[in-house]
Amino acid sequence: MTGRGHSGYIGMEYSDHGDNWVELALPWREDLVGMAETGVLASGPVISLLDNATSIGVWVKRGKFQPQVTLDLRIDYLRAATPGKKIYGRGECYQIKRSMAFVRGIAHEGDLDDPIAHAAGIFILIGEG
């Protein structure tokens, strides 16, 4: 991550990647907390983490950067994040068609079997295929 833009502002970091997936990390920060009395991160940074991870997952699968637009990204929250813990967002591109890429993602705290949220979405591909 470059440290610029929205992802840089909230402190998003690169964690890992494979042939069609990327994992980003979001360290817990007090200024990202949604409810001060609980210390739980707000939903916005988690949504941004999954949007970025799934988007970069498309670029990794395509093997290049090409402009794209989020058409749809559904986030299902399963539980609150643990205060003080880093959150990981893994985004996978599982299908590319002529003008669309289909993605899924998961937010977790280090254990994929104990997710915070699941994501499913579609990106519109712009430019050459």
PDB file of N, CA and C in Angstrom, residues 6-111:
ATOM      1  N   HIS A   6      -7.458   7.140   0.550  1.00  0.00           N
ATOM      2  CA  HIS A   6      -8.287   6.660   1.655  1.00  0.00           C
ATOM      3  C   HIS A   6      -7.653   5.453   2.348  1.00  0.00           C
ATOM      4  N   SER A   7      -7.167   4.476   1.561  1.00  0.00           N
ATOM      5  CA  SER A   7      -6.577   3.282   2.173  1.00  0.00           C
ATOM      6  C   SER A   7      -5.344   3.644   3.000  1.00  0.00           C
ATOM      7  N   GLY A   8      -4.570   4.591   2.537  1.00  0.00           N
ATOM      8  CA  GLY A   8      -3.410   5.034   3.310  1.00  0.00           C
ATOM      9  C   GLY A   8      -3.821   5.785   4.565  1.00  0.00           C
ATOM     10  N   TYR A   9      -4.855   6.580   4.449  1.00  0.00           N
ATOM     11  CA  TYR A   9      -5.329   7.355   5.594  1.00  0.00           C
ATOM     12  C   TYR A   9      -5.784   6.449   6.735  1.00  0.00           C
ATOM     13  N   ILE A  10      -6.470   5.362   6.394  1.00  0.00           N
ATOM     14  CA  ILE A  10      -6.950   4.483   7.459  1.00  0.00           C
ATOM     15  C   ILE A  10      -5.900   3.436   7.860  1.00  0.00           C
ATOM     16  N   GLY A  11      -4.750   3.422   7.194  1.00  0.00           N
ATOM     17  CA  GLY A  11      -3.644   2.562   7.607  1.00  0.00           C
ATOM     18  C   GLY A  11      -3.658   1.162   7.039  1.00  0.00           C
ATOM     19  N   MET A  12      -4.325   0.965   5.888  1.00  0.00           N
ATOM     20  CA  MET A  12      -4.395  -0.345   5.273  1.00  0.00           C
ATOM     21  C   MET A  12      -2.998  -0.792   4.841  1.00  0.00           C
ATOM     22  N   GLU A  13      -2.713  -2.085   5.032  1.00  0.00           N
ATOM     23  CA  GLU A  13      -1.397  -2.639   4.709  1.00  0.00           C
ATOM     24  C   GLU A  13      -1.543  -3.890   3.846  1.00  0.00           C
ATOM     25  N   TYR A  14      -0.544  -4.146   2.999  1.00  0.00           N
ATOM     26  CA  TYR A  14      -0.495  -5.403   2.252  1.00  0.00           C
ATOM     27  C   TYR A  14      -0.164  -6.522   3.233  1.00  0.00           C
ATOM     28  N   SER A  15      -0.774  -7.688   3.056  1.00  0.00           N
ATOM     29  CA  SER A  15      -0.479  -8.826   3.918  1.00  0.00           C
ATOM     30  C   SER A  15       0.033 -10.028   3.114  1.00  0.00           C
ATOM     31  N   ASP A  16      -0.709 -10.430   2.051  1.00  0.00           N
ATOM     32  CA  ASP A  16      -0.333 -11.637   1.304  1.00  0.00           C
ATOM     33  C   ASP A  16      -1.134 -11.670   0.004  1.00  0.00           C
ATOM     34  N   HIS A  17      -0.766 -12.551  -0.918  1.00  0.00           N
ATOM     35  CA  HIS A  17      -1.565 -12.743  -2.123  1.00  0.00           C
ATOM     36  C   HIS A  17      -1.287 -14.104  -2.738  1.00  0.00           C
ATOM     37  N   GLY A  18      -2.211 -14.537  -3.620  1.00  0.00           N
ATOM     38  CA  GLY A  18      -2.056 -15.752  -4.404  1.00  0.00           C
ATOM     39  C   GLY A  18      -2.357 -15.438  -5.849  1.00  0.00           C
ATOM     40  N   ASP A  19      -2.691 -16.442  -6.654  1.00  0.00           N
ATOM     41  CA  ASP A  19      -2.946 -16.233  -8.085  1.00  0.00           C
ATOM     42  C   ASP A  19      -4.198 -15.414  -8.364  1.00  0.00           C
ATOM     43  N   ASN A  20      -5.187 -15.490  -7.483  1.00  0.00           N
ATOM     44  CA  ASN A  20      -6.440 -14.766  -7.729  1.00  0.00           C
ATOM     45  C   ASN A  20      -6.991 -14.114  -6.463  1.00  0.00           C
ATOM     46  N   TRP A  21      -6.148 -13.934  -5.473  1.00  0.00           N
ATOM     47  CA  TRP A  21      -6.604 -13.316  -4.229  1.00  0.00           C
ATOM     48  C   TRP A  21      -5.528 -12.425  -3.623  1.00  0.00           C
ATOM     49  N   VAL A  22      -6.002 -11.494  -2.810  1.00  0.00           N
ATOM     50  CA  VAL A  22      -5.127 -10.572  -2.074  1.00  0.00           C
ATOM     51  C   VAL A  22      -5.649 -10.469  -0.658  1.00  0.00           C
ATOM     52  N   GLU A  23      -4.733 -10.391   0.278  1.00  0.00           N
ATOM     53  CA  GLU A  23      -5.124 -10.155   1.664  1.00  0.00           C
ATOM     54  C   GLU A  23      -4.479  -8.855   2.134  1.00  0.00           C
ATOM     55  N   LEU A  24      -5.311  -7.959   2.631  1.00  0.00           N
ATOM     56  CA  LEU A  24      -4.861  -6.696   3.191  1.00  0.00           C
ATOM     57  C   LEU A  24      -5.125  -6.723   4.687  1.00  0.00           C
ATOM     58  N   ALA A  25      -4.446  -5.851   5.420  1.00  0.00           N
ATOM     59  CA  ALA A  25      -4.629  -5.785   6.868  1.00  0.00           C
ATOM     60  C   ALA A  25      -4.984  -4.365   7.283  1.00  0.00           C
ATOM     61  N   LEU A  26      -5.762  -4.284   8.333  1.00  0.00           N
ATOM     62  CA  LEU A  26      -6.159  -2.991   8.881  1.00  0.00           C
ATOM     63  C   LEU A  26      -5.904  -3.017  10.388  1.00  0.00           C
ATOM     64  N   PRO A  27      -4.807  -2.400  10.835  1.00  0.00           N
ATOM     65  CA  PRO A  27      -4.544  -2.348  12.274  1.00  0.00           C
ATOM     66  C   PRO A  27      -5.627  -1.550  13.006  1.00  0.00           C
ATOM     67  N   TRP A  28      -5.947  -1.997  14.210  1.00  0.00           N
ATOM     68  CA  TRP A  28      -6.933  -1.295  15.030  1.00  0.00           C
ATOM     69  C   TRP A  28      -6.375   0.075  15.392  1.00  0.00           C
ATOM     70  N   ARG A  29      -7.223   1.082  15.285  1.00  0.00           N
ATOM     71  CA  ARG A  29      -6.864   2.446  15.702  1.00  0.00           C
ATOM     72  C   ARG A  29      -8.068   3.063  16.375  1.00  0.00           C
ATOM     73  N   GLU A  30      -7.814   3.819  17.412  1.00  0.00           N
ATOM     74  CA  GLU A  30      -8.893   4.436  18.176  1.00  0.00           C
ATOM     75  C   GLU A  30      -9.758   5.355  17.320  1.00  0.00           C
ATOM     76  N   ASP A  31      -9.132   6.062  16.375  1.00  0.00           N
ATOM     77  CA  ASP A  31      -9.923   6.989  15.562  1.00  0.00           C
ATOM     78  C   ASP A  31     -10.791   6.285  14.514  1.00  0.00           C
ATOM     79  N   LEU A  32     -10.678   4.960  14.392  1.00  0.00           N
ATOM     80  CA  LEU A  32     -11.534   4.196  13.480  1.00  0.00           C
ATOM     81  C   LEU A  32     -12.673   3.483  14.222  1.00  0.00           C
ATOM     82  N   VAL A  33     -12.738   3.694  15.527  1.00  0.00           N
ATOM     83  CA  VAL A  33     -13.752   3.046  16.350  1.00  0.00           C
ATOM     84  C   VAL A  33     -15.116   3.679  16.073  1.00  0.00           C
ATOM     85  N   GLY A  34     -16.128   2.834  15.976  1.00  0.00           N
ATOM     86  CA  GLY A  34     -17.480   3.324  15.721  1.00  0.00           C
ATOM     87  C   GLY A  34     -18.232   3.674  16.988  1.00  0.00           C
ATOM     88  N   MET A  35     -18.014   2.895  18.038  1.00  0.00           N
ATOM     89  CA  MET A  35     -18.693   3.137  19.308  1.00  0.00           C
ATOM     90  C   MET A  35     -17.632   3.187  20.404  1.00  0.00           C
ATOM     91  N   ALA A  36     -17.365   4.386  20.921  1.00  0.00           N
ATOM     92  CA  ALA A  36     -16.283   4.572  21.886  1.00  0.00           C
ATOM     93  C   ALA A  36     -16.427   3.669  23.111  1.00  0.00           C
ATOM     94  N   GLU A  37     -17.654   3.421  23.559  1.00  0.00           N
ATOM     95  CA  GLU A  37     -17.857   2.629  24.777  1.00  0.00           C
ATOM     96  C   GLU A  37     -17.513   1.141  24.584  1.00  0.00           C
ATOM     97  N   THR A  38     -17.463   0.665  23.325  1.00  0.00           N
ATOM     98  CA  THR A  38     -17.127  -0.741  23.079  1.00  0.00           C
ATOM     99  C   THR A  38     -15.730  -0.921  22.490  1.00  0.00           C
ATOM    100  N   GLY A  39     -15.203   0.095  21.808  1.00  0.00           N
ATOM    101  CA  GLY A  39     -13.908  -0.024  21.148  1.00  0.00           C
ATOM    102  C   GLY A  39     -13.953  -0.798  19.839  1.00  0.00           C
ATOM    103  N   VAL A  40     -15.139  -1.132  19.370  1.00  0.00           N
ATOM    104  CA  VAL A  40     -15.292  -1.891  18.126  1.00  0.00           C
ATOM    105  C   VAL A  40     -15.122  -0.956  16.928  1.00  0.00           C
ATOM    106  N   LEU A  41     -14.351  -1.409  15.937  1.00  0.00           N
ATOM    107  CA  LEU A  41     -14.155  -0.600  14.730  1.00  0.00           C
ATOM    108  C   LEU A  41     -15.486  -0.339  14.035  1.00  0.00           C
ATOM    109  N   ALA A  42     -15.591   0.825  13.418  1.00  0.00           N
ATOM    110  CA  ALA A  42     -16.774   1.174  12.630  1.00  0.00           C
ATOM    111  C   ALA A  42     -16.862   0.262  11.406  1.00  0.00           C
ATOM    112  N   SER A  43     -18.041   0.143  10.841  1.00  0.00           N
ATOM    113  CA  SER A  43     -18.223  -0.709   9.676  1.00  0.00           C
ATOM    114  C   SER A  43     -17.540  -0.134   8.429  1.00  0.00           C
ATOM    115  N   GLY A  44     -17.441   1.174   8.323  1.00  0.00           N
ATOM    116  CA  GLY A  44     -16.864   1.805   7.134  1.00  0.00           C
ATOM    117  C   GLY A  44     -15.461   1.323   6.799  1.00  0.00           C
ATOM    118  N   PRO A  45     -14.531   1.294   7.756  1.00  0.00           N
ATOM    119  CA  PRO A  45     -13.189   0.793   7.440  1.00  0.00           C
ATOM    120  C   PRO A  45     -13.191  -0.685   7.025  1.00  0.00           C
ATOM    121  N   VAL A  46     -14.094  -1.490   7.572  1.00  0.00           N
ATOM    122  CA  VAL A  46     -14.170  -2.903   7.184  1.00  0.00           C
ATOM    123  C   VAL A  46     -14.685  -3.013   5.748  1.00  0.00           C
ATOM    124  N   ILE A  47     -15.671  -2.216   5.405  1.00  0.00           N
ATOM    125  CA  ILE A  47     -16.181  -2.189   4.030  1.00  0.00           C
ATOM    126  C   ILE A  47     -15.069  -1.763   3.070  1.00  0.00           C
ATOM    127  N   SER A  48     -14.326  -0.724   3.431  1.00  0.00           N
ATOM    128  CA  SER A  48     -13.232  -0.251   2.587  1.00  0.00           C
ATOM    129  C   SER A  48     -12.155  -1.321   2.425  1.00  0.00           C
ATOM    130  N   LEU A  49     -11.845  -2.033   3.503  1.00  0.00           N
ATOM    131  CA  LEU A  49     -10.852  -3.119   3.457  1.00  0.00           C
ATOM    132  C   LEU A  49     -11.282  -4.200   2.468  1.00  0.00           C
ATOM    133  N   LEU A  50     -12.537  -4.624   2.533  1.00  0.00           N
ATOM    134  CA  LEU A  50     -13.019  -5.680   1.637  1.00  0.00           C
ATOM    135  C   LEU A  50     -13.171  -5.176   0.201  1.00  0.00           C
ATOM    136  N   ASP A  51     -13.563  -3.929   0.026  1.00  0.00           N
ATOM    137  CA  ASP A  51     -13.666  -3.360  -1.322  1.00  0.00           C
ATOM    138  C   ASP A  51     -12.283  -3.335  -1.980  1.00  0.00           C
ATOM    139  N   ASN A  52     -11.273  -2.884  -1.238  1.00  0.00           N
ATOM    140  CA  ASN A  52      -9.914  -2.820  -1.787  1.00  0.00           C
ATOM    141  C   ASN A  52      -9.354  -4.218  -2.041  1.00  0.00           C
ATOM    142  N   ALA A  53      -9.540  -5.142  -1.107  1.00  0.00           N
ATOM    143  CA  ALA A  53      -8.990  -6.493  -1.269  1.00  0.00           C
ATOM    144  C   ALA A  53      -9.615  -7.204  -2.462  1.00  0.00           C
ATOM    145  N   THR A  54     -10.931  -7.114  -2.607  1.00  0.00           N
ATOM    146  CA  THR A  54     -11.576  -7.782  -3.748  1.00  0.00           C
ATOM    147  C   THR A  54     -11.182  -7.108  -5.064  1.00  0.00           C
ATOM    148  N   SER A  55     -11.078  -5.784  -5.059  1.00  0.00           N
ATOM    149  CA  SER A  55     -10.679  -5.055  -6.265  1.00  0.00           C
ATOM    150  C   SER A  55      -9.269  -5.437  -6.701  1.00  0.00           C
ATOM    151  N   ILE A  56      -8.344  -5.470  -5.760  1.00  0.00           N
ATOM    152  CA  ILE A  56      -6.967  -5.838  -6.096  1.00  0.00           C
ATOM    153  C   ILE A  56      -6.903  -7.314  -6.499  1.00  0.00           C
ATOM    154  N   GLY A  57      -7.781  -8.138  -5.934  1.00  0.00           N
ATOM    155  CA  GLY A  57      -7.867  -9.535  -6.342  1.00  0.00           C
ATOM    156  C   GLY A  57      -8.171  -9.665  -7.829  1.00  0.00           C
ATOM    157  N   VAL A  58      -8.990  -8.760  -8.361  1.00  0.00           N
ATOM    158  CA  VAL A  58      -9.289  -8.766  -9.801  1.00  0.00           C
ATOM    159  C   VAL A  58      -8.026  -8.436 -10.595  1.00  0.00           C
ATOM    160  N   TRP A  59      -7.285  -7.439 -10.174  1.00  0.00           N
ATOM    161  CA  TRP A  59      -6.051  -7.070 -10.881  1.00  0.00           C
ATOM    162  C   TRP A  59      -5.048  -8.209 -10.849  1.00  0.00           C
ATOM    163  N   VAL A  60      -4.934  -8.883  -9.724  1.00  0.00           N
ATOM    164  CA  VAL A  60      -4.003 -10.010  -9.620  1.00  0.00           C
ATOM    165  C   VAL A  60      -4.415 -11.118 -10.583  1.00  0.00           C
ATOM    166  N   LYS A  61      -5.700 -11.437 -10.642  1.00  0.00           N
ATOM    167  CA  LYS A  61      -6.165 -12.501 -11.543  1.00  0.00           C
ATOM    168  C   LYS A  61      -5.955 -12.115 -13.005  1.00  0.00           C
ATOM    169  N   ARG A  62      -6.173 -10.829 -13.322  1.00  0.00           N
ATOM    170  CA  ARG A  62      -5.985 -10.368 -14.703  1.00  0.00           C
ATOM    171  C   ARG A  62      -4.504 -10.226 -15.057  1.00  0.00           C
ATOM    172  N   GLY A  63      -3.653 -10.129 -14.051  1.00  0.00           N
ATOM    173  CA  GLY A  63      -2.222  -9.972 -14.280  1.00  0.00           C
ATOM    174  C   GLY A  63      -1.805  -8.575 -14.662  1.00  0.00           C
ATOM    175  N   LYS A  64      -2.703  -7.616 -14.458  1.00  0.00           N
ATOM    176  CA  LYS A  64      -2.375  -6.233 -14.790  1.00  0.00           C
ATOM    177  C   LYS A  64      -3.399  -5.292 -14.181  1.00  0.00           C
ATOM    178  N   PHE A  65      -2.973  -4.047 -14.072  1.00  0.00           N
ATOM    179  CA  PHE A  65      -3.896  -3.021 -13.617  1.00  0.00           C
ATOM    180  C   PHE A  65      -4.729  -2.536 -14.791  1.00  0.00           C
ATOM    181  N   GLN A  66      -6.024  -2.544 -14.637  1.00  0.00           N
ATOM    182  CA  GLN A  66      -6.949  -1.972 -15.608  1.00  0.00           C
ATOM    183  C   GLN A  66      -8.037  -1.275 -14.799  1.00  0.00           C
ATOM    184  N   PRO A  67      -8.513  -0.149 -15.262  1.00  0.00           N
ATOM    185  CA  PRO A  67      -9.569   0.534 -14.521  1.00  0.00           C
ATOM    186  C   PRO A  67     -10.805  -0.354 -14.374  1.00  0.00           C
ATOM    187  N   GLN A  68     -11.455  -0.240 -13.247  1.00  0.00           N
ATOM    188  CA  GLN A  68     -12.691  -0.983 -12.986  1.00  0.00           C
ATOM    189  C   GLN A  68     -13.518  -0.200 -11.978  1.00  0.00           C
ATOM    190  N   VAL A  69     -14.788  -0.557 -11.927  1.00  0.00           N
ATOM    191  CA  VAL A  69     -15.722   0.143 -11.057  1.00  0.00           C
ATOM    192  C   VAL A  69     -16.498  -0.888 -10.262  1.00  0.00           C
ATOM    193  N   THR A  70     -16.692  -0.617  -8.976  1.00  0.00           N
ATOM    194  CA  THR A  70     -17.505  -1.501  -8.148  1.00  0.00           C
ATOM    195  C   THR A  70     -18.965  -1.344  -8.557  1.00  0.00           C
ATOM    196  N   LEU A  71     -19.558  -2.417  -9.095  1.00  0.00           N
ATOM    197  CA  LEU A  71     -20.970  -2.393  -9.456  1.00  0.00           C
ATOM    198  C   LEU A  71     -21.818  -2.767  -8.250  1.00  0.00           C
ATOM    199  N   ASP A  72     -21.370  -3.765  -7.516  1.00  0.00           N
ATOM    200  CA  ASP A  72     -22.139  -4.267  -6.385  1.00  0.00           C
ATOM    201  C   ASP A  72     -21.158  -4.875  -5.384  1.00  0.00           C
ATOM    202  N   LEU A  73     -21.330  -4.579  -4.120  1.00  0.00           N
ATOM    203  CA  LEU A  73     -20.530  -5.227  -3.080  1.00  0.00           C
ATOM    204  C   LEU A  73     -21.418  -5.384  -1.861  1.00  0.00           C
ATOM    205  N   ARG A  74     -21.814  -6.614  -1.612  1.00  0.00           N
ATOM    206  CA  ARG A  74     -22.665  -6.914  -0.462  1.00  0.00           C
ATOM    207  C   ARG A  74     -21.783  -7.413   0.680  1.00  0.00           C
ATOM    208  N   ILE A  75     -21.998  -6.840   1.856  1.00  0.00           N
ATOM    209  CA  ILE A  75     -21.241  -7.238   3.042  1.00  0.00           C
ATOM    210  C   ILE A  75     -22.231  -7.801   4.059  1.00  0.00           C
ATOM    211  N   ASP A  76     -21.988  -9.008   4.506  1.00  0.00           N
ATOM    212  CA  ASP A  76     -22.777  -9.620   5.579  1.00  0.00           C
ATOM    213  C   ASP A  76     -21.914  -9.694   6.832  1.00  0.00           C
ATOM    214  N   TYR A  77     -22.315  -8.938   7.852  1.00  0.00           N
ATOM    215  CA  TYR A  77     -21.578  -8.967   9.118  1.00  0.00           C
ATOM    216  C   TYR A  77     -22.038 -10.153   9.946  1.00  0.00           C
ATOM    217  N   LEU A  78     -21.073 -10.904  10.483  1.00  0.00           N
ATOM    218  CA  LEU A  78     -21.372 -12.071  11.298  1.00  0.00           C
ATOM    219  C   LEU A  78     -21.148 -11.805  12.780  1.00  0.00           C
ATOM    220  N   ARG A  79     -20.225 -10.880  13.068  1.00  0.00           N
ATOM    221  CA  ARG A  79     -19.951 -10.524  14.461  1.00  0.00           C
ATOM    222  C   ARG A  79     -19.150  -9.229  14.488  1.00  0.00           C
ATOM    223  N   ALA A  80     -19.028  -8.634  15.673  1.00  0.00           N
ATOM    224  CA  ALA A  80     -18.221  -7.415  15.827  1.00  0.00           C
ATOM    225  C   ALA A  80     -16.743  -7.796  15.869  1.00  0.00           C
ATOM    226  N   ALA A  81     -15.903  -6.911  15.367  1.00  0.00           N
ATOM    227  CA  ALA A  81     -14.464  -7.111  15.463  1.00  0.00           C
ATOM    228  C   ALA A  81     -14.039  -6.957  16.928  1.00  0.00           C
ATOM    229  N   THR A  82     -12.967  -7.637  17.291  1.00  0.00           N
ATOM    230  CA  THR A  82     -12.465  -7.555  18.665  1.00  0.00           C
ATOM    231  C   THR A  82     -11.665  -6.270  18.844  1.00  0.00           C
ATOM    232  N   PRO A  83     -12.005  -5.442  19.835  1.00  0.00           N
ATOM    233  CA  PRO A  83     -11.254  -4.197  20.045  1.00  0.00           C
ATOM    234  C   PRO A  83      -9.758  -4.481  20.243  1.00  0.00           C
ATOM    235  N   GLY A  84      -8.934  -3.692  19.569  1.00  0.00           N
ATOM    236  CA  GLY A  84      -7.486  -3.810  19.698  1.00  0.00           C
ATOM    237  C   GLY A  84      -6.833  -4.782  18.731  1.00  0.00           C
ATOM    238  N   LYS A  85      -7.617  -5.584  18.015  1.00  0.00           N
ATOM    239  CA  LYS A  85      -7.047  -6.571  17.097  1.00  0.00           C
ATOM    240  C   LYS A  85      -7.005  -6.067  15.654  1.00  0.00           C
ATOM    241  N   LYS A  86      -5.977  -6.483  14.942  1.00  0.00           N
ATOM    242  CA  LYS A  86      -5.844  -6.192  13.516  1.00  0.00           C
ATOM    243  C   LYS A  86      -6.870  -7.020  12.752  1.00  0.00           C
ATOM    244  N   ILE A  87      -7.453  -6.437  11.734  1.00  0.00           N
ATOM    245  CA  ILE A  87      -8.414  -7.137  10.884  1.00  0.00           C
ATOM    246  C   ILE A  87      -7.762  -7.380   9.523  1.00  0.00           C
ATOM    247  N   TYR A  88      -7.987  -8.577   8.991  1.00  0.00           N
ATOM    248  CA  TYR A  88      -7.500  -8.931   7.659  1.00  0.00           C
ATOM    249  C   TYR A  88      -8.689  -9.017   6.711  1.00  0.00           C
ATOM    250  N   GLY A  89      -8.493  -8.547   5.500  1.00  0.00           N
ATOM    251  CA  GLY A  89      -9.521  -8.657   4.465  1.00  0.00           C
ATOM    252  C   GLY A  89      -8.951  -9.420   3.294  1.00  0.00           C
ATOM    253  N   ARG A  90      -9.508 -10.603   3.029  1.00  0.00           N
ATOM    254  CA  ARG A  90      -9.059 -11.401   1.892  1.00  0.00           C
ATOM    255  C   ARG A  90     -10.080 -11.294   0.787  1.00  0.00           C
ATOM    256  N   GLY A  91      -9.639 -10.879  -0.390  1.00  0.00           N
ATOM    257  CA  GLY A  91     -10.522 -10.741  -1.532  1.00  0.00           C
ATOM    258  C   GLY A  91     -10.088 -11.651  -2.657  1.00  0.00           C
ATOM    259  N   GLU A  92     -11.034 -12.402  -3.197  1.00  0.00           N
ATOM    260  CA  GLU A  92     -10.745 -13.371  -4.257  1.00  0.00           C
ATOM    261  C   GLU A  92     -11.590 -13.058  -5.489  1.00  0.00           C
ATOM    262  N   CYS A  93     -10.956 -13.084  -6.658  1.00  0.00           N
ATOM    263  CA  CYS A  93     -11.690 -12.991  -7.914  1.00  0.00           C
ATOM    264  C   CYS A  93     -11.841 -14.408  -8.450  1.00  0.00           C
ATOM    265  N   TYR A  94     -13.075 -14.918  -8.489  1.00  0.00           N
ATOM    266  CA  TYR A  94     -13.274 -16.309  -8.881  1.00  0.00           C
ATOM    267  C   TYR A  94     -13.791 -16.476 -10.296  1.00  0.00           C
ATOM    268  N   GLN A  95     -14.163 -15.388 -10.969  1.00  0.00           N
ATOM    269  CA  GLN A  95     -14.670 -15.507 -12.343  1.00  0.00           C
ATOM    270  C   GLN A  95     -14.532 -14.166 -13.059  1.00  0.00           C
ATOM    271  N   ILE A  96     -13.989 -14.203 -14.271  1.00  0.00           N
ATOM    272  CA  ILE A  96     -13.933 -13.001 -15.107  1.00  0.00           C
ATOM    273  C   ILE A  96     -14.656 -13.299 -16.398  1.00  0.00           C
ATOM    274  N   LYS A  97     -15.570 -12.422 -16.764  1.00  0.00           N
ATOM    275  CA  LYS A  97     -16.279 -12.497 -18.038  1.00  0.00           C
ATOM    276  C   LYS A  97     -15.840 -11.301 -18.881  1.00  0.00           C
ATOM    277  N   ARG A  98     -16.450 -11.120 -20.045  1.00  0.00           N
ATOM    278  CA  ARG A  98     -16.031 -10.066 -20.972  1.00  0.00           C
ATOM    279  C   ARG A  98     -15.935  -8.694 -20.309  1.00  0.00           C
ATOM    280  N   SER A  99     -16.951  -8.298 -19.544  1.00  0.00           N
ATOM    281  CA  SER A  99     -16.951  -6.953 -18.972  1.00  0.00           C
ATOM    282  C   SER A  99     -17.168  -6.929 -17.460  1.00  0.00           C
ATOM    283  N   MET A 100     -17.166  -8.097 -16.832  1.00  0.00           N
ATOM    284  CA  MET A 100     -17.408  -8.133 -15.389  1.00  0.00           C
ATOM    285  C   MET A 100     -16.490  -9.132 -14.696  1.00  0.00           C
ATOM    286  N   ALA A 101     -16.173  -8.819 -13.450  1.00  0.00           N
ATOM    287  CA  ALA A 101     -15.388  -9.720 -12.603  1.00  0.00           C
ATOM    288  C   ALA A 101     -16.195 -10.002 -11.339  1.00  0.00           C
ATOM    289  N   PHE A 102     -16.253 -11.271 -10.959  1.00  0.00           N
ATOM    290  CA  PHE A 102     -17.037 -11.699  -9.799  1.00  0.00           C
ATOM    291  C   PHE A 102     -16.075 -12.005  -8.650  1.00  0.00           C
ATOM    292  N   VAL A 103     -16.411 -11.461  -7.483  1.00  0.00           N
ATOM    293  CA  VAL A 103     -15.494 -11.562  -6.343  1.00  0.00           C
ATOM    294  C   VAL A 103     -16.230 -12.023  -5.092  1.00  0.00           C
ATOM    295  N   ARG A 104     -15.426 -12.519  -4.148  1.00  0.00           N
ATOM    296  CA  ARG A 104     -15.925 -12.805  -2.810  1.00  0.00           C
ATOM    297  C   ARG A 104     -14.802 -12.478  -1.840  1.00  0.00           C
ATOM    298  N   GLY A 105     -15.177 -12.216  -0.609  1.00  0.00           N
ATOM    299  CA  GLY A 105     -14.162 -11.844   0.362  1.00  0.00           C
ATOM    300  C   GLY A 105     -14.575 -12.213   1.770  1.00  0.00           C
ATOM    301  N   ILE A 106     -13.601 -12.127   2.662  1.00  0.00           N
ATOM    302  CA  ILE A 106     -13.848 -12.440   4.061  1.00  0.00           C
ATOM    303  C   ILE A 106     -12.977 -11.527   4.917  1.00  0.00           C
ATOM    304  N   ALA A 107     -13.579 -10.978   5.964  1.00  0.00           N
ATOM    305  CA  ALA A 107     -12.825 -10.203   6.957  1.00  0.00           C
ATOM    306  C   ALA A 107     -12.669 -11.090   8.185  1.00  0.00           C
ATOM    307  N   HIS A 108     -11.454 -11.137   8.719  1.00  0.00           N
ATOM    308  CA  HIS A 108     -11.183 -12.007   9.871  1.00  0.00           C
ATOM    309  C   HIS A 108     -10.061 -11.396  10.702  1.00  0.00           C
ATOM    310  N   GLU A 109      -9.777 -12.040  11.829  1.00  0.00           N
ATOM    311  CA  GLU A 109      -8.715 -11.549  12.712  1.00  0.00           C
ATOM    312  C   GLU A 109      -7.535 -12.514  12.767  1.00  0.00           C
ATOM    313  N   GLY A 110      -7.379 -13.319  11.728  1.00  0.00           N
ATOM    314  CA  GLY A 110      -6.281 -14.274  11.678  1.00  0.00           C
ATOM    315  C   GLY A 110      -6.758 -15.712  11.570  1.00  0.00           C
ATOM    316  N   ASP A 111      -8.053 -15.928  11.733  1.00  0.00           N
ATOM    317  CA  ASP A 111      -8.629 -17.269  11.630  1.00  0.00           C
ATOM    318  C   ASP A 111      -9.781 -17.215  10.630  1.00  0.00           C
TER     319      ASP A 111
END
